[in-house]
Coordinates of C-alpha atoms and ligand atoms in Angstrom, one line a residue:
X1 CA 24.8 120.1 33.0
X2 CA 25.8 123.4 31.3
X3 CA 23.6 125.8 29.4
X4 CA 24.0 126.7 25.8
X5 CA 25.1 130.2 27.0
X6 CA 27.9 128.6 29.0
X7 CA 29.2 126.8 25.9
X8 CA 30.3 130.2 24.5
X9 CA 27.8 130.5 21.7
X10 CA 26.8 134.0 20.6
X11 CA 23.5 135.8 21.1
X12 CA 22.4 135.3 17.5
X13 CA 22.7 131.5 17.8
X14 CA 21.2 131.4 21.3
X15 CA 18.2 133.3 20.0
X16 CA 17.7 130.7 17.2
X17 CA 18.1 127.8 19.6
X18 CA 15.6 129.3 21.9
X19 CA 13.1 129.6 19.1
X20 CA 13.7 126.0 18.1
X21 CA 12.9 125.0 21.7
X22 CA 16.4 123.6 22.5
X23 CA 16.7 124.0 26.2
X24 CA 20.0 122.4 27.1
X25 CA 22.9 121.0 25.1
X26 CA 22.9 117.2 24.6
X27 CA 26.0 115.3 25.9
X28 CA 27.8 115.4 22.6
X29 CA 27.1 119.1 22.3
X30 CA 28.2 119.8 25.8
X31 CA 31.6 118.3 25.0
X32 CA 32.0 119.4 21.4
X33 CA 30.8 123.0 21.3
X34 CA 33.3 124.5 23.8
X35 CA 36.1 122.5 22.3
X36 CA 35.4 123.7 18.7
X37 CA 34.9 127.3 19.8
X38 CA 38.2 127.5 21.5
X39 CA 40.6 124.9 20.0
X40 CA 41.8 124.1 16.5
X41 CA 42.5 120.5 17.3
X42 CA 40.9 117.9 15.1
X43 CA 38.0 115.9 16.6
X44 CA 36.6 112.4 16.3
X45 CA 33.0 112.0 17.6
X46 CA 31.4 108.7 18.2
X47 CA 27.8 109.6 17.6
X48 CA 24.7 108.3 15.9
X49 CA 21.9 110.3 14.4
X50 CA 19.5 111.4 17.1
X51 CA 22.2 112.5 19.5
X52 CA 22.3 116.1 18.3
X53 CA 25.5 115.8 16.5
X54 CA 24.5 118.1 13.6
X55 CA 24.2 121.0 16.1
X56 CA 27.3 119.8 17.9
X57 CA 29.5 120.6 14.9
X58 CA 27.1 123.0 13.2
X59 CA 26.7 125.6 15.9
X60 CA 30.4 126.3 16.5
X61 CA 31.2 126.2 12.8
X62 CA 28.5 128.8 12.1
X63 CA 29.9 131.0 14.9
X64 CA 33.4 130.7 13.5
X65 CA 32.6 131.5 9.9
X66 CA 33.8 134.9 8.7
X67 CA 30.7 136.3 7.2
X68 CA 32.6 139.3 5.7
X69 CA 34.0 136.8 3.2
X70 CA 31.8 134.9 0.8
X71 CA 34.4 132.2 0.2
X72 CA 33.8 128.6 1.1
X73 CA 35.1 128.0 4.6
X74 CA 33.5 124.8 5.7
X75 CA 32.7 121.6 3.8
X76 CA 30.4 119.0 5.4
X77 CA 30.4 115.6 3.7
X78 CA 27.5 113.3 4.3
X79 CA 26.5 110.0 2.7
X80 CA 23.0 110.7 1.2
X81 CA 21.2 113.4 -0.6
X82 CA 18.4 113.4 2.1
X83 CA 21.0 113.9 4.9
X84 CA 22.6 116.8 3.0
X85 CA 19.3 118.5 2.6
X86 CA 18.5 117.9 6.2
X87 CA 21.9 119.2 7.5
X88 CA 21.6 122.3 5.3
X89 CA 18.1 122.9 6.7
X90 CA 19.3 122.4 10.3
X91 CA 22.1 124.9 9.7
X92 CA 19.7 127.4 8.1
X93 CA 17.6 127.2 11.2
X94 CA 20.5 127.6 13.6
X95 CA 21.9 130.6 11.6
X96 CA 18.5 132.3 11.2
X97 CA 19.8 135.4 13.0
X98 CA 23.4 135.1 11.9
X99 CA 23.6 137.8 9.2
X100 CA 25.4 137.2 5.9
X101 CA 25.8 133.5 6.4
X102 CA 24.8 131.2 3.6
X103 CA 24.6 127.4 3.3
X104 CA 24.5 125.4 0.0
X105 CA 23.6 121.8 -0.4
X106 CA 25.2 119.8 -3.3
X107 CA 24.2 116.3 -4.1
X108 CA 23.9 113.9 -7.0
X109 CA 20.6 113.2 -8.8
X110 CA 19.7 116.9 -9.1
X111 CA 20.6 119.6 -11.5
X112 CA 24.2 120.6 -11.2
X113 CA 23.6 124.0 -12.8
X114 CA 21.4 125.2 -10.0
X115 CA 24.0 124.0 -7.4
X116 CA 26.7 125.8 -9.3
X117 CA 24.6 129.0 -9.2
X118 CA 24.2 128.7 -5.4
X119 CA 27.9 128.3 -5.1
X120 CA 28.6 131.3 -7.3
X121 CA 26.4 133.4 -5.0
X122 CA 28.9 132.6 -2.3
X123 CA 28.1 129.9 0.3
X124 CA 30.5 129.8 3.3
X125 CA 29.2 126.4 4.3
X126 CA 28.8 123.7 1.7
X127 CA 27.0 120.4 2.6
X128 CA 27.6 117.7 0.0
X129 CA 27.6 114.1 -0.9
X130 CA 31.2 113.0 -1.7
X131 CA 30.6 112.3 -5.4
X132 CA 28.9 115.6 -6.3
X133 CA 31.3 117.6 -4.2
X134 CA 34.3 116.1 -6.0
X135 CA 32.6 116.7 -9.3
X136 CA 32.2 120.4 -8.4
X137 CA 35.8 120.6 -7.2
X138 CA 37.0 119.1 -10.5
X139 CA 34.9 121.6 -12.5
X140 CA 36.6 124.3 -10.4
X141 CA 33.2 125.5 -9.1
X142 CA 34.0 124.7 -5.6
X143 CA 37.4 125.9 -4.3
X144 CA 39.1 124.3 -1.5
X145 CA 41.9 126.8 -0.8
X146 CA 39.9 128.8 1.7
X147 CA 38.4 125.8 3.6
X148 CA 39.0 126.0 7.4
X149 CA 36.7 123.2 8.5
X150 CA 36.1 119.8 7.0
X151 CA 33.5 117.7 8.5
X152 CA 32.9 114.0 7.7
X153 CA 29.5 113.1 8.9
X154 CA 28.4 109.5 9.2
X155 CA 31.9 108.5 8.0
X156 CA 31.2 104.8 8.4
X157 CA 28.1 105.1 6.1
X158 CA 30.1 107.0 3.5
X159 CA 32.6 104.1 3.4
X160 CA 29.9 101.5 3.2
X161 CA 28.5 103.4 0.3
X162 CA 31.8 103.2 -1.6
X163 CA 32.9 106.8 -1.3
X164 CA 36.4 106.0 -0.1
X165 CA 38.2 107.2 -3.2
X166 CA 36.1 110.4 -3.4
X167 CA 36.9 111.1 0.2
X168 CA 40.6 110.6 -0.3
X169 CA 40.5 112.9 -3.3
X170 CA 38.7 115.7 -1.4
X171 CA 40.7 115.3 1.7
X172 CA 44.0 115.6 -0.2
X173 CA 42.9 118.8 -1.9
X174 CA 42.0 120.7 1.3
X175 CA 44.6 123.0 3.0
X176 CA 46.7 121.4 5.7
X177 CA 45.9 123.9 8.4
X178 CA 42.2 123.2 8.4
X179 CA 40.4 121.6 11.3
X180 CA 39.0 118.2 10.5
X181 CA 36.0 116.7 12.4
X182 CA 34.9 113.1 11.9
X183 CA 31.6 111.7 13.1
X184 CA 30.8 108.0 13.0
X185 CA 28.6 105.6 14.9
X186 CA 31.2 102.9 14.5
X187 CA 34.9 102.8 14.1
X188 CA 35.9 100.1 11.6
X189 CA 39.5 99.8 10.6
X190 CA 39.0 101.9 7.4
X191 CA 37.8 104.8 9.4
X192 CA 40.7 104.5 11.8
X193 CA 43.0 104.5 8.8
X194 CA 41.4 107.7 7.4
X195 CA 41.7 109.4 10.8
X196 CA 45.3 108.4 11.0
X197 CA 46.1 109.6 7.5
X198 CA 44.3 112.9 7.5
X199 CA 43.9 114.0 11.1
X200 CA 46.5 115.2 13.6
X201 CA 46.4 114.5 17.2
X202 CA 42.6 114.3 17.3
X203 CA 40.6 114.5 20.5
X204 CA 38.0 111.7 20.8
X205 CA 34.5 112.5 22.1
X206 CA 31.7 110.0 22.6
X207 CA 28.0 110.8 22.8
X208 CA 26.8 107.7 24.5
X209 CA 23.8 105.9 23.0
X210 CA 21.1 108.1 24.2
X211 CA 18.8 109.6 21.7
X212 CA 16.9 112.8 22.2
X213 CA 13.6 111.7 20.6
X214 CA 11.4 111.2 23.6
X215 CA 11.8 107.6 24.7
X216 CA 8.2 107.4 25.8
X217 CA 6.8 108.1 22.4
X218 CA 5.7 105.4 20.0
X219 CA 5.7 106.3 16.4
X220 CA 3.1 104.8 14.1
X221 CA 2.2 105.5 10.5
X222 CA -0.8 104.6 8.3
X223 CA -0.4 104.4 4.6
X224 CA -3.5 105.5 2.6
X225 CA -4.4 107.0 -0.8
X226 CA -4.3 110.8 -0.6
X227 CA -8.0 111.1 -0.9
X228 CA -8.6 108.8 2.1
X229 CA -6.6 110.9 4.5
X230 CA -9.7 112.3 6.3
X231 CA -11.3 108.9 6.5
X232 CA -8.1 107.6 8.2
X233 CA -8.2 110.5 10.6
X234 CA -11.8 109.7 11.6
X235 CA -10.9 106.1 12.2
X236 CA -8.0 107.1 14.3
X237 CA -10.2 109.3 16.4
X238 CA -12.9 106.5 16.6
X239 CA -10.4 103.8 17.8
X240 CA -9.1 106.1 20.5
X241 CA -12.3 107.4 22.2
X242 CA -10.3 109.0 25.0
X243 CA -7.9 110.8 22.6
X244 CA -6.6 114.2 23.7
X245 CA -4.3 115.5 21.0
X246 CA -3.3 117.8 18.3
X247 CA -3.9 117.2 14.6
X248 CA -1.2 119.0 12.6
X249 CA -2.0 120.3 9.2
X250 CA 0.2 122.0 6.6
X251 CA -1.8 125.1 5.8
X252 CA -4.4 127.3 7.4
X253 CA -6.8 126.2 4.7
X254 CA -6.3 122.5 5.4
X255 CA -6.6 123.2 9.1
X256 CA -10.0 124.9 8.7
X257 CA -11.3 122.2 6.4
X258 CA -10.3 119.3 8.6
X259 CA -11.6 120.9 11.7
X260 CA -14.9 121.8 10.0
X261 CA -15.4 118.3 8.7
X262 CA -14.6 116.8 12.1
X263 CA -17.1 119.1 13.8
X264 CA -19.8 118.4 11.2
X265 CA -19.2 114.6 11.8
X266 CA -19.8 115.0 15.5
X267 CA -16.2 115.0 16.9
X268 CA -15.2 117.2 19.7
X269 CA -12.7 119.2 17.7
X270 CA -11.8 122.8 16.8
X271 CA -9.2 124.7 14.8
X272 CA -6.3 126.9 15.7
X273 CA -4.7 128.9 12.9
X274 CA -3.4 132.3 12.0
X275 CA -6.7 133.6 10.6
X276 CA -8.3 133.7 14.1
X277 CA -8.3 136.9 16.2
X278 CA -6.3 136.8 19.4
X279 CA -9.5 136.4 21.4
X280 CA -10.6 133.5 19.3
X281 CA -7.3 131.8 19.6
X282 CA -7.3 132.3 23.4
X283 CA -10.7 130.9 23.6
X284 CA -9.9 127.7 21.6
X285 CA -6.6 127.2 23.4
X286 CA -8.3 127.5 26.7
X287 CA -11.0 125.0 25.9
X288 CA -8.3 122.6 24.8
X289 CA -6.2 123.2 27.9
X290 CA -9.1 122.4 30.2
X291 CA -9.9 119.4 28.1
X292 CA -13.3 120.6 26.9
X293 CA -11.9 119.9 23.5
X294 CA -10.4 116.5 22.6
X295 CA -8.9 117.3 19.2
X296 CA -7.2 120.5 18.3
X297 CA -6.5 120.9 14.5
X298 CA -3.6 123.3 14.1
X299 CA -0.8 124.6 12.0
X300 CA 2.7 124.4 13.5
X301 CA 3.0 128.1 13.9
X302 CA -0.4 128.5 15.6
X303 CA 0.4 125.7 18.1
X304 CA 3.7 127.2 19.1
X305 CA 2.3 129.1 22.1
X306 CA 0.4 126.1 23.4
X307 CA 2.0 124.3 26.3
X308 CA 0.1 121.2 27.3
X309 CA 2.0 118.4 29.0
X310 CA -0.4 115.5 28.9
X311 CA -1.4 115.0 25.3
X312 CA -2.1 111.4 24.5
X313 CA -1.6 111.7 20.7
X314 CA 0.0 113.8 18.1
X315 CA -1.4 113.2 14.6
X316 CA 0.4 114.3 11.5
X317 CA -2.5 114.8 9.0
X318 CA 0.3 115.7 6.7
X319 CA 4.1 115.3 7.1
X320 CA 5.9 118.5 7.5
X321 CA 8.5 119.5 4.8
X322 CA 11.2 119.9 7.4
X323 CA 11.9 116.7 9.3
X324 CA 12.9 118.8 12.3
X325 CA 9.3 119.9 12.6
X326 CA 8.3 116.2 13.0
X327 CA 10.6 115.9 16.0
X328 CA 9.1 119.0 17.6
X329 CA 5.6 117.8 17.0
X330 CA 6.2 114.4 18.4
X331 CA 8.0 115.9 21.4
X332 CA 4.7 117.4 22.5
X333 CA 3.5 114.0 23.6
X334 CA 5.2 111.5 26.0
X335 CA 6.1 114.3 28.4
X336 CA 6.5 114.2 32.2
X337 CA 7.2 110.4 32.2
X338 CA 3.9 109.6 30.4
X339 CA 3.5 107.5 27.3
X340 CA 2.7 109.2 24.1
X341 CA 1.8 108.2 20.5
X342 CA 2.8 110.1 17.4
X343 CA 0.6 109.0 14.4
X344 CA 1.3 109.9 10.8
X345 CA -1.0 109.5 7.8
X346 CA 1.1 109.1 4.6
X347 CA 0.6 108.0 1.1
X348 CA 3.0 105.5 -0.6
X349 CA 5.3 108.2 -2.1
X350 CA 6.2 109.3 1.4
X351 CA 7.8 106.1 2.6
X352 CA 11.3 107.5 1.9
X353 CA 10.5 110.4 4.2
X354 CA 9.3 108.2 6.9
X355 CA 12.6 106.2 6.7
X356 CA 14.6 109.4 7.1
X357 CA 12.5 110.5 10.1
X358 CA 12.8 107.1 11.6
X359 CA 16.6 107.4 11.4
X360 CA 16.6 110.8 12.9
X361 CA 14.3 109.7 15.8
X362 CA 16.5 106.7 16.2
X363 CA 13.8 104.1 16.8
X364 CA 11.6 101.9 14.5
X365 CA 8.2 103.1 13.5
X366 CA 5.2 100.8 13.3
X367 CA 3.4 100.5 10.0
X368 CA -0.2 99.9 11.1
X369 CA -3.3 99.2 9.0
X370 CA -6.0 101.8 9.2
X371 CA -8.4 100.5 11.9
X372 CA -11.4 98.6 10.5
X373 CA -15.0 99.3 11.2
X374 CA -15.2 96.1 13.2
X375 CA -12.2 97.0 15.4
X376 CA -13.6 100.5 16.0
X377 CA -17.0 99.1 17.0
X378 CA -15.3 96.7 19.4
X379 CA -13.2 99.4 20.9
X380 CA -16.1 101.8 21.4
X381 CA -18.3 99.1 22.8
X382 CA -15.6 98.1 25.4
X383 CA -15.2 101.8 26.2
X384 CA -18.9 102.2 26.8
X385 CA -18.9 99.1 29.0
X386 CA -16.0 100.4 30.9
X387 CA -17.8 103.7 31.5
X388 CA -20.9 101.9 32.6
X389 CA -18.9 99.6 35.0
X390 CA -17.3 102.6 36.6
X391 CA -20.2 105.0 36.7
X392 CA -21.3 106.4 40.0
X393 CA -24.8 105.3 40.8
X394 CA -27.1 107.8 42.4
X395 CA -29.6 105.7 44.2
X396 CA -31.7 108.6 45.4
X397 CA -32.5 109.5 41.8
X398 CA -33.3 106.1 40.4
X399 CA -34.6 104.0 43.3
X400 CA -38.2 105.0 42.7
X401 CA -38.2 103.8 39.1
X402 CA -36.4 100.5 39.6
X403 CA -39.3 98.2 40.6
X404 CA -41.1 99.0 37.3
X405 CA -37.9 98.6 35.3
X406 CA -37.1 95.2 36.9
X407 CA -40.6 94.0 36.2
X408 CA -40.4 95.0 32.6
X409 CA -37.1 93.3 32.0
X410 CA -37.9 90.2 34.1
X411 CA -38.4 87.9 31.2
X412 CA -34.8 88.5 29.9
X413 CA -31.8 86.4 31.1
X414 CA -28.7 88.2 32.2
X415 CA -27.0 87.4 28.8
X416 CA -30.0 88.5 26.8
X417 CA -30.3 91.7 28.9
X418 CA -26.7 92.6 28.0
X419 CA -27.2 91.9 24.4
X420 CA -30.2 94.2 24.3
X421 CA -28.4 96.8 26.1
X422 CA -25.4 96.7 23.8
X423 CA -27.5 96.7 20.7
X424 CA -29.4 99.8 21.9
X425 CA -26.2 101.7 21.9
X426 CA -25.5 100.7 18.3
Ligands
LIG1 P1 20.8 114.9 15.1 O1 21.5 113.9 15.9 O2 21.7 116.1 14.8 O3 20.2 114.4 13.8 O4 19.6 115.6 15.9 C1 18.5 114.8 16.3 C2 17.3 115.8 16.7 O5 17.5 116.4 17.9 C3 17.2 116.9 15.7 O6 15.8 116.9 15.4 C4 17.5 118.1 16.5 O7 16.8 119.2 16.1 C5 17.3 117.8 17.9 N1 18.2 118.4 18.8 C6 19.5 118.6 18.6 N2 20.0 119.2 19.7 C7 19.0 119.4 20.6 C8 18.9 120.0 21.9 N3 20.0 120.4 22.5 N4 17.8 120.0 22.5 C9 16.7 119.5 21.9 N5 16.7 119.0 20.7 C10 17.8 118.9 20.0

């Protein structure tokens, strides 16, 4: 395995990757990045979402952009609006330290004027759906003459969605000496035909099937009304009495509110957010690390410095705006060969987002009902019984009281005794 540094990426990009927590290139990145940095040969990549293909083509393209010029140098075509936004966001993250680089996303169903404005400002990389991209080309708002890289992402999906004619029109308008990259999970005849018609002597690279999203993590979501979010969180905590996890919130304020409510309701929880002093942060983190705290309610930024390997759960009290952040959150559980669970509380308007994340993670999510009071009661009861079964008995302490206790309970059968005992707990 090679390192990112060995692929030939520059310091600005390496710094951004380091901040994102990318440690090593994925198989497709390992093969694609050095090639794209040093060769001008076209490339066909067999890769699904989840293999790291966005960075595989995005990182070398970012590095090869001439930031002294504001002209459009790369066009990335992708089938849906959500994917366009996601790719543009990923590229923004990767180019955080690359000065003078700008990325624009253009897609249908949104105001074209705003997109024209972002193109006018000068975006060297344009990520677009085929229809809107062609529209902007026809309006002469997007010029193809300076394009050096053309990337077809999820080419098979674009064809399935009926973009064949748009793709043909765009491909025909781009300069002959550009480098064309085509990524597709499958290779139907139509894709092979496009490759044959528009690509020269392309090298083929395969990513294998492996996805990055931790394989040991199960993803579950609960759909509730926005006002029932907290109730759902409590139920999640109740049904998992041994939970050891992070509850991610969107803002400091929400973090504080949720943690305060949990504490007031008797949960073993505390908050970690930017308003705490360093000493307070250290104190909370330490309690969590040594497991004196079961639930840490945190913002993404505040949780960054926390490295705990055996979390049982990650809870998304709210979904992050950036899907990338979901991947990072969920990657905090299921480490070191252990099983992990990533739970998300959503309201119905967020189902589209869950679908996108599911695709990115590359495995199905379970839609579970919020645990009922009865289920929780059962779970806690069994948990108590389990504890009682396994407890270490210290005879020296209790022997002296036992004769009296036996005598008092003599009249109860074994079954009745258990019933009394369980009811006392309630
Ligand atoms: P993609 O296949 O491009 O949609 O990427 C899937 C997910 O993997 C994204 O959330 C990326 O941020 C993440 N990712 C990509 N490359 C790496 C890497 N080398 N190490 C860790 N995560 C990565």
